[in-house]
């Protein structure tokens, strides 16, 4: 048989529930305000100039020519994986 809950305890439970609900609503509102403030960006006013876009081959933008690097296998250097360019090994013989 259930015992009746005293009115003061029932009122306390209601208050705790309402405070919890208010806290959740407050946190959601705060998060929404922060995300709205963070997502505001300045619109682009003018299109980029042709000189800025077309000048991609200036000496400062040109990378050094690619030199073929035979040691471009860091896993093989560490001994974790076999080298793809290893030719000194004899092919494995099938087992009978």
mmCIF file of N, CA and C in Angstrom:
data_model
loop_
_atom_site.group_PDB
_atom_site.id
_atom_site.type_symbol
_atom_site.label_atom_id
_atom_site.label_comp_id
_atom_site.label_asym_id
_atom_site.label_seq_id
_atom_site.Cartn_x
_atom_site.Cartn_y
_atom_site.Cartn_z
ATOM 1 N N UNK A 1 0.834 -1.173 0.000
ATOM 2 C CA UNK A 1 0.000 0.000 0.000
ATOM 3 C C UNK A 1 0.883 1.243 0.000
ATOM 4 N N UNK A 2 0.579 2.188 -0.857
ATOM 5 C CA UNK A 2 1.366 3.410 -0.962
ATOM 6 C C UNK A 2 0.990 4.370 0.157
ATOM 7 N N UNK A 3 2.055 5.036 0.622
ATOM 8 C CA UNK A 3 1.798 6.056 1.630
ATOM 9 C C UNK A 3 1.566 7.377 0.933
ATOM 10 N N UNK A 4 0.749 8.181 1.482
ATOM 11 C CA UNK A 4 0.454 9.485 0.912
ATOM 12 C C UNK A 4 1.649 10.409 1.117
ATOM 13 N N UNK A 5 1.975 11.195 0.116
ATOM 14 C CA UNK A 5 3.091 12.128 0.189
ATOM 15 C C UNK A 5 2.582 13.393 0.860
ATOM 16 N N UNK A 6 3.313 13.870 1.851
ATOM 17 C CA UNK A 6 2.874 15.116 2.511
ATOM 18 C C UNK A 6 2.875 16.276 1.520
ATOM 19 N N UNK A 7 1.989 17.226 1.694
ATOM 20 C CA UNK A 7 1.898 18.348 0.755
ATOM 21 C C UNK A 7 3.186 19.164 0.659
ATOM 22 N N UNK A 8 3.939 19.278 1.742
ATOM 23 C CA UNK A 8 5.167 20.076 1.689
ATOM 24 C C UNK A 8 6.213 19.376 0.809
ATOM 25 N N UNK A 9 6.284 18.056 0.890
ATOM 26 C CA UNK A 9 7.233 17.317 0.056
ATOM 27 C C UNK A 9 6.811 17.361 -1.418
ATOM 28 N N UNK A 10 5.533 17.288 -1.675
ATOM 29 C CA UNK A 10 5.042 17.367 -3.050
ATOM 30 C C UNK A 10 5.342 18.735 -3.644
ATOM 31 N N UNK A 11 5.186 19.776 -2.828
ATOM 32 C CA UNK A 11 5.464 21.131 -3.313
ATOM 33 C C UNK A 11 6.962 21.309 -3.588
ATOM 34 N N UNK A 12 7.798 20.700 -2.733
ATOM 35 C CA UNK A 12 9.235 20.783 -2.956
ATOM 36 C C UNK A 12 9.623 20.088 -4.255
ATOM 37 N N UNK A 13 9.040 18.946 -4.548
ATOM 38 C CA UNK A 13 9.320 18.226 -5.794
ATOM 39 C C UNK A 13 8.910 19.061 -7.008
ATOM 40 N N UNK A 14 7.773 19.737 -6.899
ATOM 41 C CA UNK A 14 7.315 20.584 -8.000
ATOM 42 C C UNK A 14 8.292 21.736 -8.214
ATOM 43 N N UNK A 15 8.751 22.347 -7.111
ATOM 44 C CA UNK A 15 9.710 23.450 -7.223
ATOM 45 C C UNK A 15 11.023 22.986 -7.865
ATOM 46 N N UNK A 16 11.525 21.841 -7.432
ATOM 47 C CA UNK A 16 12.772 21.329 -7.990
ATOM 48 C C UNK A 16 12.605 21.047 -9.482
ATOM 49 N N UNK A 17 11.483 20.480 -9.867
ATOM 50 C CA UNK A 17 11.228 20.215 -11.279
ATOM 51 C C UNK A 17 11.143 21.485 -12.100
ATOM 52 N N UNK A 18 10.497 22.497 -11.552
ATOM 53 C CA UNK A 18 10.373 23.768 -12.277
ATOM 54 C C UNK A 18 11.731 24.473 -12.399
ATOM 55 N N UNK A 19 12.542 24.413 -11.350
ATOM 56 C CA UNK A 19 13.867 25.021 -11.418
ATOM 57 C C UNK A 19 14.717 24.285 -12.459
ATOM 58 N N UNK A 20 14.638 22.969 -12.504
ATOM 59 C CA UNK A 20 15.377 22.198 -13.501
ATOM 60 C C UNK A 20 14.933 22.539 -14.913
ATOM 61 N N UNK A 21 13.640 22.648 -15.107
ATOM 62 C CA UNK A 21 13.104 22.999 -16.419
ATOM 63 C C UNK A 21 13.549 24.404 -16.826
ATOM 64 N N UNK A 22 13.521 25.347 -15.885
ATOM 65 C CA UNK A 22 13.960 26.709 -16.183
ATOM 66 C C UNK A 22 15.454 26.736 -16.520
ATOM 67 N N UNK A 23 16.248 25.930 -15.835
ATOM 68 C CA UNK A 23 17.685 25.879 -16.113
ATOM 69 C C UNK A 23 17.944 25.346 -17.521
ATOM 70 N N UNK A 24 17.215 24.319 -17.924
ATOM 71 C CA UNK A 24 17.394 23.757 -19.264
ATOM 72 C C UNK A 24 16.996 24.782 -20.322
ATOM 73 N N UNK A 25 15.883 25.469 -20.129
ATOM 74 C CA UNK A 25 15.441 26.485 -21.089
ATOM 75 C C UNK A 25 16.462 27.618 -21.162
ATOM 76 N N UNK A 26 17.027 28.010 -20.014
ATOM 77 C CA UNK A 26 18.028 29.067 -19.991
ATOM 78 C C UNK A 26 19.291 28.641 -20.731
ATOM 79 N N UNK A 27 19.741 27.423 -20.525
ATOM 80 C CA UNK A 27 20.927 26.933 -21.226
ATOM 81 C C UNK A 27 20.704 26.849 -22.734
ATOM 82 N N UNK A 28 19.536 26.415 -23.148
ATOM 83 C CA UNK A 28 19.228 26.340 -24.583
ATOM 84 C C UNK A 28 19.201 27.741 -25.185
ATOM 85 N N UNK A 29 18.624 28.691 -24.486
ATOM 86 C CA UNK A 29 18.591 30.071 -24.972
ATOM 87 C C UNK A 29 19.980 30.673 -25.076
ATOM 88 N N UNK A 30 20.829 30.385 -24.081
ATOM 89 C CA UNK A 30 22.194 30.890 -24.102
ATOM 90 C C UNK A 30 22.992 30.285 -25.255
ATOM 91 N N UNK A 31 22.850 28.993 -25.457
ATOM 92 C CA UNK A 31 23.557 28.333 -26.563
ATOM 93 C C UNK A 31 23.074 28.878 -27.907
ATOM 94 N N UNK A 32 21.780 29.095 -28.032
ATOM 95 C CA UNK A 32 21.239 29.643 -29.281
ATOM 96 C C UNK A 32 21.785 31.043 -29.545
ATOM 97 N N UNK A 33 21.868 31.857 -28.509
ATOM 98 C CA UNK A 33 22.395 33.213 -28.678
ATOM 99 C C UNK A 33 23.866 33.174 -29.080
ATOM 100 N N UNK A 34 24.634 32.273 -28.477
ATOM 101 C CA UNK A 34 26.050 32.171 -28.824
ATOM 102 C C UNK A 34 26.244 31.709 -30.264
ATOM 103 N N UNK A 35 25.468 30.720 -30.686
ATOM 104 C CA UNK A 35 25.612 30.233 -32.059
ATOM 105 C C UNK A 35 25.159 31.285 -33.073
ATOM 106 N N UNK A 36 24.129 32.048 -32.751
ATOM 107 C CA UNK A 36 23.696 33.109 -33.664
ATOM 108 C C UNK A 36 24.750 34.197 -33.774
ATOM 109 N N UNK A 37 25.378 34.546 -32.659
ATOM 110 C CA UNK A 37 26.411 35.579 -32.683
ATOM 111 C C UNK A 37 27.640 35.091 -33.442
ATOM 112 N N UNK A 38 27.958 33.820 -33.322
ATOM 113 C CA UNK A 38 29.137 33.286 -33.996
ATOM 114 C C UNK A 38 28.912 33.125 -35.496
ATOM 115 N N UNK A 39 27.683 32.927 -35.913
ATOM 116 C CA UNK A 39 27.428 32.679 -37.333
ATOM 117 C C UNK A 39 27.240 33.962 -38.140
ATOM 118 N N UNK A 40 27.198 35.093 -37.475
ATOM 119 C CA UNK A 40 27.064 36.357 -38.221
ATOM 120 C C UNK A 40 28.392 36.692 -38.878
ATOM 121 N N UNK A 41 28.394 36.770 -40.191
ATOM 122 C CA UNK A 41 29.599 37.105 -40.933
ATOM 123 C C UNK A 41 29.343 38.343 -41.771
ATOM 124 N N UNK A 42 30.401 39.052 -42.035
ATOM 125 C CA UNK A 42 30.287 40.228 -42.882
ATOM 126 C C UNK A 42 30.086 39.777 -44.324
ATOM 127 N N UNK A 43 29.107 40.309 -45.010
ATOM 128 C CA UNK A 43 28.904 39.916 -46.411
ATOM 129 C C UNK A 43 30.029 40.453 -47.289
ATOM 130 N N UNK A 44 30.258 39.761 -48.393
ATOM 131 C CA UNK A 44 31.267 40.190 -49.349
ATOM 132 C C UNK A 44 30.703 41.376 -50.108
ATOM 133 N N UNK A 45 31.413 42.489 -50.045
ATOM 134 C CA UNK A 45 30.914 43.723 -50.654
ATOM 135 C C UNK A 45 31.308 43.803 -52.118
ATOM 136 N N UNK A 46 32.558 43.537 -52.425
ATOM 137 C CA UNK A 46 33.034 43.689 -53.797
ATOM 138 C C UNK A 46 33.651 42.375 -54.263
ATOM 139 N N UNK A 47 33.553 42.141 -55.547
ATOM 140 C CA UNK A 47 34.162 40.960 -56.132
ATOM 141 C C UNK A 47 35.674 41.156 -56.178
ATOM 142 N N UNK A 48 36.444 40.071 -56.120
ATOM 143 C CA UNK A 48 37.903 40.225 -56.189
ATOM 144 C C UNK A 48 38.335 40.774 -57.549
ATOM 145 N N UNK A 49 39.438 41.499 -57.526
ATOM 146 C CA UNK A 49 39.943 42.071 -58.770
ATOM 147 C C UNK A 49 40.585 40.980 -59.615
ATOM 148 N N UNK A 50 40.594 41.192 -60.917
ATOM 149 C CA UNK A 50 41.135 40.222 -61.850
ATOM 150 C C UNK A 50 42.631 40.035 -61.614
ATOM 151 N N UNK A 51 43.345 41.117 -61.295
ATOM 152 C CA UNK A 51 44.784 41.026 -61.085
ATOM 153 C C UNK A 51 45.110 40.123 -59.892
ATOM 154 N N UNK A 52 44.299 40.191 -58.869
ATOM 155 C CA UNK A 52 44.548 39.372 -57.681
ATOM 156 C C UNK A 52 44.317 37.897 -57.967
ATOM 157 N N UNK A 53 43.293 37.599 -58.739
ATOM 158 C CA UNK A 53 42.960 36.213 -59.028
ATOM 159 C C UNK A 53 43.905 35.634 -60.075
ATOM 160 N N UNK A 54 44.243 36.412 -61.097
ATOM 161 C CA UNK A 54 45.033 35.900 -62.206
ATOM 162 C C UNK A 54 46.520 35.820 -61.885
ATOM 163 N N UNK A 55 46.999 36.496 -60.863
ATOM 164 C CA UNK A 55 48.425 36.534 -60.569
ATOM 165 C C UNK A 55 48.799 35.394 -59.623
ATOM 166 N N UNK A 56 48.603 34.180 -60.070
ATOM 167 C CA UNK A 56 48.928 33.027 -59.236
ATOM 168 C C UNK A 56 50.278 32.430 -59.576
ATOM 169 N N UNK A 57 50.966 32.956 -60.601
ATOM 170 C CA UNK A 57 52.257 32.400 -60.996
ATOM 171 C C UNK A 57 53.406 33.324 -60.641
ATOM 172 N N UNK A 58 53.224 34.192 -59.684
ATOM 173 C CA UNK A 58 54.324 35.057 -59.275
ATOM 174 C C UNK A 58 55.393 34.205 -58.608
ATOM 175 N N UNK A 59 56.625 34.673 -58.571
ATOM 176 C CA UNK A 59 57.712 33.872 -57.998
ATOM 177 C C UNK A 59 57.442 33.442 -56.564
ATOM 178 N N UNK A 60 56.683 34.212 -55.824
ATOM 179 C CA UNK A 60 56.398 33.838 -54.440
ATOM 180 C C UNK A 60 55.434 32.653 -54.375
ATOM 181 N N UNK A 61 54.623 32.493 -55.419
ATOM 182 C CA UNK A 61 53.632 31.424 -55.407
ATOM 183 C C UNK A 61 54.104 30.147 -56.081
ATOM 184 N N UNK A 62 55.219 30.188 -56.782
ATOM 185 C CA UNK A 62 55.684 29.024 -57.514
ATOM 186 C C UNK A 62 56.429 28.104 -56.555
ATOM 187 N N UNK A 63 56.037 26.867 -56.529
ATOM 188 C CA UNK A 63 56.685 25.898 -55.647
ATOM 189 C C UNK A 63 57.945 25.364 -56.315
ATOM 190 N N UNK A 64 58.801 24.813 -55.517
ATOM 191 C CA UNK A 64 60.020 24.209 -56.041
ATOM 192 C C UNK A 64 59.637 23.010 -56.894
ATOM 193 N N UNK A 65 60.392 22.727 -57.956
ATOM 194 C CA UNK A 65 60.050 21.587 -58.796
ATOM 195 C C UNK A 65 60.127 20.294 -57.995
ATOM 196 N N UNK A 66 59.244 19.410 -58.319
ATOM 197 C CA UNK A 66 59.178 18.144 -57.604
ATOM 198 C C UNK A 66 60.356 17.267 -57.995
ATOM 199 N N UNK A 67 61.107 16.858 -57.004
ATOM 200 C CA UNK A 67 62.242 15.983 -57.230
ATOM 201 C C UNK A 67 61.816 14.579 -56.838
ATOM 202 N N UNK A 68 62.008 13.612 -57.733
ATOM 203 C CA UNK A 68 61.602 12.267 -57.354
ATOM 204 C C UNK A 68 62.414 11.800 -56.162
ATOM 205 N N UNK A 69 61.716 11.347 -55.155
ATOM 206 C CA UNK A 69 62.354 10.942 -53.915
ATOM 207 C C UNK A 69 62.146 9.450 -53.731
ATOM 208 N N UNK A 70 63.255 8.710 -53.797
ATOM 209 C CA UNK A 70 63.152 7.265 -53.643
ATOM 210 C C UNK A 70 62.863 6.883 -52.197
ATOM 211 N N UNK A 71 63.198 7.748 -51.265
ATOM 212 C CA UNK A 71 62.987 7.447 -49.852
ATOM 213 C C UNK A 71 61.695 8.063 -49.348
ATOM 214 N N UNK A 72 60.682 8.071 -50.164
ATOM 215 C CA UNK A 72 59.416 8.652 -49.776
ATOM 216 C C UNK A 72 58.489 7.590 -49.196
ATOM 217 N N UNK A 73 59.042 6.693 -48.433
ATOM 218 C CA UNK A 73 58.247 5.639 -47.804
ATOM 219 C C UNK A 73 58.589 5.590 -46.329
ATOM 220 N N UNK A 74 57.936 6.424 -45.541
ATOM 221 C CA UNK A 74 58.294 6.503 -44.130
ATOM 222 C C UNK A 74 58.035 5.198 -43.379
ATOM 223 N N UNK A 75 57.030 4.439 -43.759
ATOM 224 C CA UNK A 75 56.763 3.174 -43.074
ATOM 225 C C UNK A 75 57.847 2.155 -43.376
ATOM 226 N N UNK A 76 58.372 2.168 -44.593
ATOM 227 C CA UNK A 76 59.447 1.247 -44.938
ATOM 228 C C UNK A 76 60.729 1.644 -44.217
ATOM 229 N N UNK A 77 60.953 2.932 -44.044
ATOM 230 C CA UNK A 77 62.129 3.384 -43.325
ATOM 231 C C UNK A 77 62.077 2.967 -41.866
ATOM 232 N N UNK A 78 60.899 2.967 -41.288
ATOM 233 C CA UNK A 78 60.754 2.557 -39.894
ATOM 234 C C UNK A 78 60.750 1.050 -39.740
ATOM 235 N N UNK A 79 60.599 0.331 -40.836
ATOM 236 C CA UNK A 79 60.572 -1.124 -40.775
ATOM 237 C C UNK A 79 59.206 -1.690 -40.478
ATOM 238 N N UNK A 80 58.174 -0.869 -40.600
ATOM 239 C CA UNK A 80 56.809 -1.310 -40.312
ATOM 240 C C UNK A 80 56.201 -2.022 -41.506
ATOM 241 N N UNK A 81 56.511 -1.537 -42.711
ATOM 242 C CA UNK A 81 55.948 -2.110 -43.930
ATOM 243 C C UNK A 81 57.073 -2.345 -44.928
ATOM 244 N N UNK A 82 56.907 -3.310 -45.820
ATOM 245 C CA UNK A 82 57.952 -3.539 -46.824
ATOM 246 C C UNK A 82 57.962 -2.408 -47.847
ATOM 247 N N UNK A 83 59.115 -2.189 -48.407
ATOM 248 C CA UNK A 83 59.262 -1.154 -49.412
ATOM 249 C C UNK A 83 58.677 -1.626 -50.734
ATOM 250 N N UNK A 84 58.023 -0.726 -51.436
ATOM 251 C CA UNK A 84 57.432 -1.069 -52.727
ATOM 252 C C UNK A 84 58.488 -1.116 -53.812
ATOM 253 N N UNK A 85 59.637 -0.489 -53.588
ATOM 254 C CA UNK A 85 60.675 -0.446 -54.608
ATOM 255 C C UNK A 85 61.803 -1.428 -54.334
ATOM 256 N N UNK A 86 61.653 -2.285 -53.373
ATOM 257 C CA UNK A 86 62.692 -3.272 -53.071
ATOM 258 C C UNK A 86 62.751 -4.301 -54.181
ATOM 259 N N UNK A 87 63.899 -4.388 -54.868
ATOM 260 C CA UNK A 87 64.045 -5.354 -55.963
ATOM 261 C C UNK A 87 65.133 -6.353 -55.663
ATOM 262 N N UNK A 88 65.874 -6.177 -54.563
ATOM 263 C CA UNK A 88 66.982 -7.053 -54.242
ATOM 264 C C UNK A 88 66.534 -8.404 -53.673
ATOM 265 N N UNK A 89 65.311 -8.532 -53.290
ATOM 266 C CA UNK A 89 64.828 -9.771 -52.702
ATOM 267 C C UNK A 89 64.363 -10.734 -53.772
ATOM 268 N N UNK A 90 64.596 -11.977 -53.537
ATOM 269 C CA UNK A 90 64.103 -13.002 -54.449
ATOM 270 C C UNK A 90 62.644 -13.252 -54.138
ATOM 271 N N UNK A 91 61.839 -13.559 -55.141
ATOM 272 C CA UNK A 91 60.415 -13.825 -54.894
ATOM 273 C C UNK A 91 60.267 -15.085 -54.024
ATOM 274 N N UNK A 92 59.259 -15.069 -53.248
ATOM 275 C CA UNK A 92 59.005 -16.200 -52.353
ATOM 276 C C UNK A 92 58.626 -17.428 -53.182
ATOM 277 N N UNK A 93 59.171 -18.555 -52.792
ATOM 278 C CA UNK A 93 58.865 -19.800 -53.513
ATOM 279 C C UNK A 93 57.630 -20.434 -52.910
ATOM 280 N N UNK A 94 56.767 -20.955 -53.739
ATOM 281 C CA UNK A 94 55.549 -21.571 -53.195
ATOM 282 C C UNK A 94 55.896 -22.843 -52.439
ATOM 283 N N UNK A 95 55.159 -23.089 -51.390
ATOM 284 C CA UNK A 95 55.371 -24.307 -50.606
ATOM 285 C C UNK A 95 54.686 -25.477 -51.278
ATOM 286 N N UNK A 96 55.309 -26.641 -51.210
ATOM 287 C CA UNK A 96 54.681 -27.809 -51.853
ATOM 288 C C UNK A 96 53.512 -28.325 -51.046
#
